[in-house]
Amino acid sequence: MVIFFIYASIVMICLMSCQVYYLLPNKSSFDKIVFRLLLVMLFHVSFAAIFIDIVKGYQYVDRGAPLGLLYGPILYFAFMAYEDKKPKVKTVFLHFTPFLIFLGIYFYFLTSEVFRVNFSKTYYFVLYSTFGLSWMIYPIFIMFKGRGLDIAMSNIKRIFYFSIILLLVLAAFILPLISAQFLTQIRNTSQLSTITIYMIMLFGAIIIYNYLLKELVDRKTVHSEFDFLNHPFPMVEAENPILELQLPNHKLTNYQDRVLNYLNQQPYLDPGFSLDTMVKDLKMSRSMISQFFKEYFKQNVLKIINSLRIEAVCKELEQPDFDMNIEELALRCGFSSRASFYRNFSLEKDCTPVEYREQIKSKLL
């Protein structure tokens, strides 16, 4: 009876989360991955309920399914979306390869009774060992990959921390069972293990619902504060965004005023500056700041910050007495990477910094 309550709770929370997701304005790539995770969880728990507890005699259909191999890669791609990185098709295929391999074996497992009779224990052992390794490796990788991030607890970071913890708990639960010949005792331990795994999934569903609900409240607040339809404001031109930041305060809402005044202080000239720095300094949510940049500048945060940095570089290059190493200038204007500086300068000005300086010198003569 307990397990049916857990199944029903997960399904209900997933459906509620899906409803909140559809109400979200301006869905980010991270939001879309979270929604895909919800669909996987909804399918997973429905599949388990049907073949473990409703339709008797077909427990192997659920136990042999490789759905557990989806959670690690989804967490990884959510992390990439958080960092505004778009994965290549090759990368996506690589991370889902274990799932695809086991999916092929799973179909043979379902259709061949001989295979199930002779190799089911081996198949279960390898499958669940792979689950445990996946649930352990992906969270540890992301913990190390994101160790340099600002520790301020944004809504998105909170969901990462809890997801990492839940996957590690799952790994810590299943790997010892496998090493203790769990599969030979499956009849005695299956109910306990099922309840434990789906209780962890229930916590995950609650965390996702909490995230989406907070994002909905934040973004609705942004729309209300900005009032884009009734109080339109001009788009900053890419050629000189710094000049467009100087707007009279009476034309700005509270959030606009706070962000623009903050940018006018040029905190982006620090190479360590990031969106998380703005979140911490302005005490605004990540989604609110991203929403502002998209609506006001018609570009994402990274693009505008790099544009502002390039303009700061150009102001220095335009000085008659300029005498500085280009790499040193790039660092002073917020670029920590030489390659990033030259790439962004070329995109903005369609020339190199040295060529730009030569053009300025020719005008000064």
Short mmCIF file of C-alpha atoms in Angstrom, two decimals:
data_model
loop_
_atom_site.label_atom_id
_atom_site.label_comp_id
_atom_site.label_asym_id
_atom_site.label_seq_id
_atom_site.Cartn_x
_atom_site.Cartn_y
_atom_site.Cartn_z
CA MET A 1 0.00 0.00 0.00
CA VAL A 2 2.90 2.36 0.79
CA ILE A 3 4.42 1.89 -2.63
CA PHE A 4 1.13 2.84 -4.35
CA PHE A 5 1.02 6.05 -2.31
CA ILE A 6 4.58 6.86 -3.43
CA TYR A 7 3.74 6.13 -7.08
CA ALA A 8 0.64 8.34 -6.91
CA SER A 9 2.56 11.15 -5.20
CA ILE A 10 5.30 11.17 -7.85
CA VAL A 11 2.77 11.17 -10.70
CA MET A 12 0.75 13.98 -9.13
CA ILE A 13 3.79 16.17 -8.45
CA CYS A 14 5.19 15.56 -11.95
CA LEU A 15 1.87 16.54 -13.52
CA MET A 16 1.67 19.66 -11.35
CA SER A 17 5.25 20.52 -12.34
CA CYS A 18 4.40 20.11 -16.03
CA GLN A 19 1.50 22.53 -15.59
CA VAL A 20 3.79 25.10 -13.92
CA TYR A 21 6.35 24.62 -16.70
CA TYR A 22 3.77 25.48 -19.37
CA LEU A 23 2.95 28.69 -17.47
CA LEU A 24 6.61 29.78 -17.41
CA PRO A 25 7.32 32.77 -19.66
CA ASN A 26 10.54 32.81 -21.71
CA LYS A 27 11.58 29.23 -21.06
CA SER A 28 15.35 28.76 -20.96
CA SER A 29 17.27 25.76 -22.27
CA PHE A 30 17.73 24.71 -18.64
CA ASP A 31 13.95 24.77 -18.11
CA LYS A 32 13.47 22.59 -21.19
CA ILE A 33 15.89 19.98 -19.87
CA VAL A 34 14.13 20.01 -16.49
CA PHE A 35 10.87 19.38 -18.33
CA ARG A 36 12.41 16.42 -20.17
CA LEU A 37 13.55 15.07 -16.81
CA LEU A 38 9.96 15.33 -15.58
CA LEU A 39 8.73 13.32 -18.56
CA VAL A 40 11.36 10.62 -17.92
CA MET A 41 10.36 10.42 -14.25
CA LEU A 42 6.66 10.29 -15.12
CA PHE A 43 7.23 7.49 -17.62
CA HIS A 44 9.59 5.65 -15.26
CA VAL A 45 7.21 5.57 -12.29
CA SER A 46 4.19 4.69 -14.47
CA PHE A 47 6.17 1.86 -16.06
CA ALA A 48 7.17 0.55 -12.63
CA ALA A 49 3.65 0.76 -11.22
CA ILE A 50 2.21 -1.19 -14.14
CA PHE A 51 4.73 -4.02 -14.38
CA ILE A 52 5.72 -4.43 -10.71
CA ASP A 53 2.50 -3.95 -8.78
CA ILE A 54 -0.46 -3.89 -11.18
CA VAL A 55 0.24 -6.54 -13.84
CA LYS A 56 1.49 -9.60 -11.97
CA GLY A 57 4.17 -11.88 -13.38
CA TYR A 58 5.91 -9.23 -15.48
CA GLN A 59 8.26 -7.67 -12.90
CA TYR A 60 11.21 -8.41 -15.17
CA VAL A 61 9.86 -5.88 -17.71
CA ASP A 62 10.49 -3.05 -15.27
CA ARG A 63 13.56 -4.46 -13.55
CA GLY A 64 15.37 -4.97 -16.83
CA ALA A 65 14.57 -1.49 -18.24
CA PRO A 66 17.68 0.76 -18.57
CA LEU A 67 15.78 3.97 -17.67
CA GLY A 68 18.13 4.63 -14.75
CA LEU A 69 20.91 5.40 -17.26
CA LEU A 70 19.08 8.56 -18.38
CA TYR A 71 19.43 10.53 -15.14
CA GLY A 72 23.18 11.08 -15.16
CA PRO A 73 23.36 12.43 -18.73
CA ILE A 74 20.29 14.63 -18.15
CA LEU A 75 22.01 16.15 -15.11
CA TYR A 76 25.13 16.74 -17.19
CA PHE A 77 23.27 18.48 -20.02
CA ALA A 78 21.33 20.56 -17.49
CA PHE A 79 24.70 21.72 -16.18
CA MET A 80 25.81 22.63 -19.70
CA ALA A 81 22.59 24.60 -20.19
CA TYR A 82 23.23 26.38 -16.90
CA GLU A 83 26.60 27.48 -18.28
CA ASP A 84 24.97 28.56 -21.58
CA LYS A 85 26.81 25.86 -23.53
CA LYS A 86 25.13 24.06 -26.40
CA PRO A 87 26.30 20.44 -26.68
CA LYS A 88 27.27 18.98 -30.04
CA VAL A 89 25.29 16.07 -31.45
CA LYS A 90 28.37 13.89 -31.05
CA THR A 91 28.55 14.75 -27.34
CA VAL A 92 24.85 13.98 -26.81
CA PHE A 93 25.21 10.64 -28.56
CA LEU A 94 28.32 9.77 -26.53
CA HIS A 95 26.64 10.36 -23.18
CA PHE A 96 23.52 8.40 -24.10
CA THR A 97 25.49 5.51 -25.64
CA PRO A 98 25.28 3.30 -22.49
CA PHE A 99 21.50 3.74 -22.44
CA LEU A 100 21.23 2.90 -26.15
CA ILE A 101 23.41 -0.19 -25.79
CA PHE A 102 21.39 -1.52 -22.86
CA LEU A 103 18.16 -0.61 -24.64
CA GLY A 104 19.11 -2.95 -27.48
CA ILE A 105 19.99 -5.73 -25.03
CA TYR A 106 16.76 -5.02 -23.12
CA PHE A 107 14.59 -5.66 -26.19
CA TYR A 108 16.35 -8.98 -26.71
CA PHE A 109 15.90 -9.70 -22.98
CA LEU A 110 12.14 -9.17 -23.35
CA THR A 111 11.71 -11.25 -26.49
CA SER A 112 13.97 -14.19 -25.64
CA GLU A 113 12.79 -16.41 -22.81
CA VAL A 114 15.94 -18.53 -23.18
CA PHE A 115 18.10 -15.46 -22.59
CA ARG A 116 16.07 -14.51 -19.50
CA VAL A 117 16.31 -17.98 -18.01
CA ASN A 118 20.04 -18.40 -18.59
CA PHE A 119 21.43 -14.88 -18.30
CA SER A 120 18.96 -12.76 -16.30
CA LYS A 121 21.15 -12.64 -13.19
CA THR A 122 24.18 -11.59 -15.23
CA TYR A 123 22.14 -8.99 -17.10
CA TYR A 124 20.71 -7.54 -13.88
CA PHE A 125 24.13 -7.49 -12.26
CA VAL A 126 25.77 -5.59 -15.14
CA LEU A 127 22.78 -3.26 -15.59
CA TYR A 128 22.48 -2.23 -11.94
CA SER A 129 26.24 -1.91 -11.55
CA THR A 130 26.17 0.50 -14.51
CA PHE A 131 23.32 2.40 -12.85
CA GLY A 132 25.39 2.82 -9.70
CA LEU A 133 28.50 3.94 -11.59
CA SER A 134 26.48 6.44 -13.64
CA TRP A 135 24.78 7.85 -10.54
CA MET A 136 28.18 8.24 -8.90
CA ILE A 137 30.37 9.48 -11.79
CA TYR A 138 28.09 12.23 -13.15
CA PRO A 139 27.48 14.02 -9.81
CA ILE A 140 31.19 13.84 -8.89
CA PHE A 141 32.16 15.18 -12.33
CA ILE A 142 29.75 18.10 -12.02
CA MET A 143 30.91 18.85 -8.47
CA PHE A 144 34.50 19.22 -9.73
CA LYS A 145 33.49 20.99 -12.92
CA GLY A 146 31.46 23.59 -11.03
CA ARG A 147 33.77 24.03 -8.07
CA GLY A 148 34.78 27.52 -9.20
CA LEU A 149 31.23 28.84 -9.31
CA ASP A 150 29.96 31.45 -6.88
CA ILE A 151 28.64 29.65 -3.79
CA ALA A 152 25.58 31.91 -3.49
CA MET A 153 22.49 29.69 -3.49
CA SER A 154 20.49 30.66 -6.54
CA ASN A 155 17.34 28.74 -7.40
CA ILE A 156 19.11 26.84 -10.19
CA LYS A 157 22.13 25.99 -8.06
CA ARG A 158 19.86 24.69 -5.35
CA ILE A 159 18.32 22.16 -7.72
CA PHE A 160 21.82 21.07 -8.77
CA TYR A 161 22.99 20.54 -5.22
CA PHE A 162 19.96 18.46 -4.29
CA SER A 163 20.10 16.47 -7.54
CA ILE A 164 23.75 15.65 -6.94
CA ILE A 165 22.99 14.54 -3.39
CA LEU A 166 20.06 12.35 -4.48
CA LEU A 167 22.04 10.60 -7.22
CA LEU A 168 24.94 9.98 -4.85
CA VAL A 169 22.51 8.55 -2.28
CA LEU A 170 21.11 6.24 -4.97
CA ALA A 171 24.62 5.15 -5.90
CA ALA A 172 25.52 4.59 -2.24
CA PHE A 173 22.36 2.50 -1.87
CA ILE A 174 22.61 0.30 -4.93
CA LEU A 175 26.34 -0.40 -5.25
CA PRO A 176 26.66 -2.15 -1.85
CA LEU A 177 23.57 -4.24 -2.68
CA ILE A 178 25.20 -5.33 -5.91
CA SER A 179 28.49 -6.16 -4.18
CA ALA A 180 26.59 -8.18 -1.53
CA GLN A 181 25.04 -10.38 -4.23
CA PHE A 182 21.82 -8.39 -4.18
CA LEU A 183 20.45 -10.21 -7.17
CA THR A 184 20.52 -13.60 -5.48
CA GLN A 185 18.33 -12.19 -2.71
CA ILE A 186 16.04 -10.16 -4.93
CA ARG A 187 12.82 -11.70 -3.65
CA ASN A 188 13.56 -10.75 -0.06
CA THR A 189 14.82 -7.27 -0.74
CA SER A 190 12.85 -6.15 -3.82
CA GLN A 191 10.06 -4.39 -1.88
CA LEU A 192 12.47 -2.52 0.38
CA SER A 193 14.73 -1.49 -2.51
CA THR A 194 11.74 -0.39 -4.62
CA ILE A 195 10.37 1.79 -1.81
CA THR A 196 13.81 3.33 -1.19
CA ILE A 197 14.48 4.14 -4.84
CA TYR A 198 11.05 5.66 -5.47
CA MET A 199 11.14 7.64 -2.22
CA ILE A 200 14.33 9.25 -3.53
CA MET A 201 12.56 9.88 -6.83
CA LEU A 202 9.69 11.50 -4.89
CA PHE A 203 12.14 13.91 -3.22
CA GLY A 204 13.52 14.71 -6.67
CA ALA A 205 10.05 15.48 -8.02
CA ILE A 206 9.37 17.79 -5.06
CA ILE A 207 12.66 19.64 -5.68
CA ILE A 208 11.79 20.16 -9.36
CA TYR A 209 8.30 21.40 -8.52
CA ASN A 210 9.74 23.83 -5.98
CA TYR A 211 12.23 25.13 -8.57
CA LEU A 212 9.60 25.66 -11.27
CA LEU A 213 7.19 27.33 -8.86
CA LYS A 214 9.84 29.80 -7.68
CA GLU A 215 10.85 30.54 -11.26
CA LEU A 216 7.22 31.17 -12.20
CA VAL A 217 6.79 33.63 -9.32
CA ASP A 218 10.08 35.41 -10.15
CA ARG A 219 9.34 35.72 -13.86
CA LYS A 220 5.78 36.87 -13.33
CA THR A 221 7.19 39.52 -11.00
CA VAL A 222 9.63 40.60 -13.69
CA HIS A 223 6.86 40.97 -16.24
CA SER A 224 4.82 42.98 -13.79
CA GLU A 225 7.72 45.25 -12.86
CA PHE A 226 8.97 45.82 -16.40
CA ASP A 227 5.48 46.23 -17.90
CA PHE A 228 6.89 45.88 -21.39
CA LEU A 229 3.64 46.35 -23.25
CA ASN A 230 2.62 49.58 -21.53
CA HIS A 231 6.06 51.13 -21.08
CA PRO A 232 8.29 50.17 -24.01
CA PHE A 233 11.91 51.31 -23.93
CA PRO A 234 14.60 51.53 -26.61
CA MET A 235 16.94 48.74 -27.51
CA VAL A 236 20.63 49.34 -26.91
CA GLU A 237 22.49 49.51 -30.21
CA ALA A 238 25.32 47.01 -30.55
CA GLU A 239 27.72 49.68 -31.88
CA ASN A 240 27.94 51.56 -28.60
CA PRO A 241 25.93 50.04 -25.78
CA ILE A 242 27.68 52.04 -23.04
CA LEU A 243 26.27 55.33 -24.30
CA GLU A 244 22.75 53.91 -24.30
CA LEU A 245 23.03 53.01 -20.64
CA GLN A 246 22.88 56.69 -19.74
CA LEU A 247 19.10 57.05 -19.55
CA PRO A 248 17.08 59.41 -17.36
CA ASN A 249 15.91 57.62 -14.23
CA HIS A 250 12.31 58.74 -14.54
CA LYS A 251 11.93 56.49 -17.60
CA LEU A 252 13.06 53.40 -15.74
CA THR A 253 11.31 50.95 -13.46
CA ASN A 254 13.01 49.94 -10.24
CA TYR A 255 14.63 46.80 -11.68
CA GLN A 256 15.80 48.54 -14.85
CA ASP A 257 17.30 51.37 -12.84
CA ARG A 258 19.15 49.00 -10.51
CA VAL A 259 20.67 46.94 -13.33
CA LEU A 260 21.67 49.88 -15.53
CA ASN A 261 23.18 51.86 -12.66
CA TYR A 262 25.10 48.74 -11.68
CA LEU A 263 26.45 48.30 -15.22
CA ASN A 264 27.45 51.96 -15.36
CA GLN A 265 29.85 51.22 -12.50
CA GLN A 266 31.63 48.82 -14.91
CA PRO A 267 31.96 45.78 -12.61
CA TYR A 268 32.41 43.68 -15.76
CA LEU A 269 35.99 45.00 -16.08
CA ASP A 270 36.92 42.42 -13.46
CA PRO A 271 37.92 39.19 -15.29
CA GLY A 272 36.14 37.20 -12.57
CA PHE A 273 32.82 38.94 -13.24
CA SER A 274 29.88 36.66 -14.18
CA LEU A 275 26.11 36.48 -14.06
CA ASP A 276 26.43 34.95 -10.60
CA THR A 277 28.33 38.07 -9.52
CA MET A 278 25.36 40.17 -10.60
CA VAL A 279 22.96 37.86 -8.76
CA LYS A 280 24.94 38.31 -5.56
CA ASP A 281 25.57 42.07 -5.90
CA LEU A 282 22.07 43.05 -7.02
CA LYS A 283 20.27 40.51 -4.82
CA MET A 284 18.09 39.58 -7.79
CA SER A 285 17.42 36.11 -9.14
CA ARG A 286 19.33 34.77 -12.13
CA SER A 287 16.12 34.49 -14.15
CA MET A 288 15.13 38.12 -13.46
CA ILE A 289 18.50 39.42 -14.67
CA SER A 290 18.49 37.19 -17.75
CA GLN A 291 14.95 38.31 -18.53
CA PHE A 292 15.97 41.96 -18.29
CA PHE A 293 18.87 41.53 -20.71
CA LYS A 294 16.73 39.65 -23.23
CA GLU A 295 13.94 42.24 -23.17
CA TYR A 296 16.08 45.38 -22.91
CA PHE A 297 19.21 44.58 -24.92
CA LYS A 298 17.70 41.85 -27.12
CA GLN A 299 20.78 39.76 -26.33
CA ASN A 300 21.85 37.35 -23.59
CA VAL A 301 23.95 38.47 -20.63
CA LEU A 302 27.27 37.10 -21.90
CA LYS A 303 26.93 38.80 -25.28
CA ILE A 304 26.21 42.22 -23.76
CA ILE A 305 28.93 41.95 -21.11
CA ASN A 306 31.50 41.10 -23.77
CA SER A 307 30.22 43.99 -25.93
CA LEU A 308 30.66 46.38 -23.01
CA ARG A 309 34.16 45.06 -22.41
CA ILE A 310 35.07 45.54 -26.08
CA GLU A 311 33.80 49.14 -25.92
CA ALA A 312 36.01 49.73 -22.90
CA VAL A 313 38.96 48.33 -24.88
CA CYS A 314 38.15 50.62 -27.82
CA LYS A 315 38.04 53.69 -25.58
CA GLU A 316 41.57 52.90 -24.46
CA LEU A 317 42.74 52.21 -28.01
CA GLU A 318 41.34 55.58 -29.09
CA GLN A 319 43.47 57.50 -26.61
CA PRO A 320 46.25 59.48 -28.42
CA ASP A 321 48.84 58.49 -25.80
CA PHE A 322 47.89 54.79 -25.72
CA ASP A 323 50.96 52.70 -24.97
CA MET A 324 50.03 49.32 -23.53
CA ASN A 325 50.42 45.66 -24.35
CA ILE A 326 47.21 44.40 -26.02
CA GLU A 327 46.95 41.33 -23.76
CA GLU A 328 47.39 43.53 -20.69
CA LEU A 329 44.63 45.82 -21.98
CA ALA A 330 42.33 42.82 -22.51
CA LEU A 331 42.88 41.69 -18.93
CA ARG A 332 42.26 45.20 -17.60
CA CYS A 333 38.96 45.32 -19.50
CA GLY A 334 37.65 42.01 -18.13
CA PHE A 335 38.90 39.30 -20.50
CA SER A 336 40.67 36.45 -18.74
CA SER A 337 41.31 34.55 -21.99
CA ARG A 338 43.38 35.87 -24.92
CA ALA A 339 41.41 33.70 -27.36
CA SER A 340 38.07 34.95 -26.03
CA PHE A 341 39.24 38.58 -26.29
CA TYR A 342 40.38 38.34 -29.92
CA ARG A 343 37.30 36.36 -30.94
CA ASN A 344 34.87 38.84 -29.39
CA PHE A 345 36.78 41.86 -30.68
CA SER A 346 36.72 40.49 -34.21
CA LEU A 347 32.98 39.80 -33.97
CA GLU A 348 32.23 43.29 -32.65
CA LYS A 349 34.57 45.38 -34.82
CA ASP A 350 35.29 43.13 -37.79
CA CYS A 351 39.03 43.66 -37.34
CA THR A 352 41.82 42.89 -34.87
CA PRO A 353 42.72 45.21 -31.96
CA VAL A 354 45.98 46.16 -33.71
CA GLU A 355 44.13 47.00 -36.94
CA TYR A 356 41.63 49.05 -34.96
CA ARG A 357 44.47 50.99 -33.32
CA GLU A 358 46.06 51.62 -36.71
CA GLN A 359 42.77 53.00 -38.03
CA ILE A 360 42.56 55.36 -35.03
CA LYS A 361 46.18 56.49 -35.48
CA SER A 362 45.55 57.27 -39.15
CA LYS A 363 42.63 59.51 -38.16
CA LEU A 364 44.73 61.29 -35.55
CA LEU A 365 47.45 62.19 -38.08
#
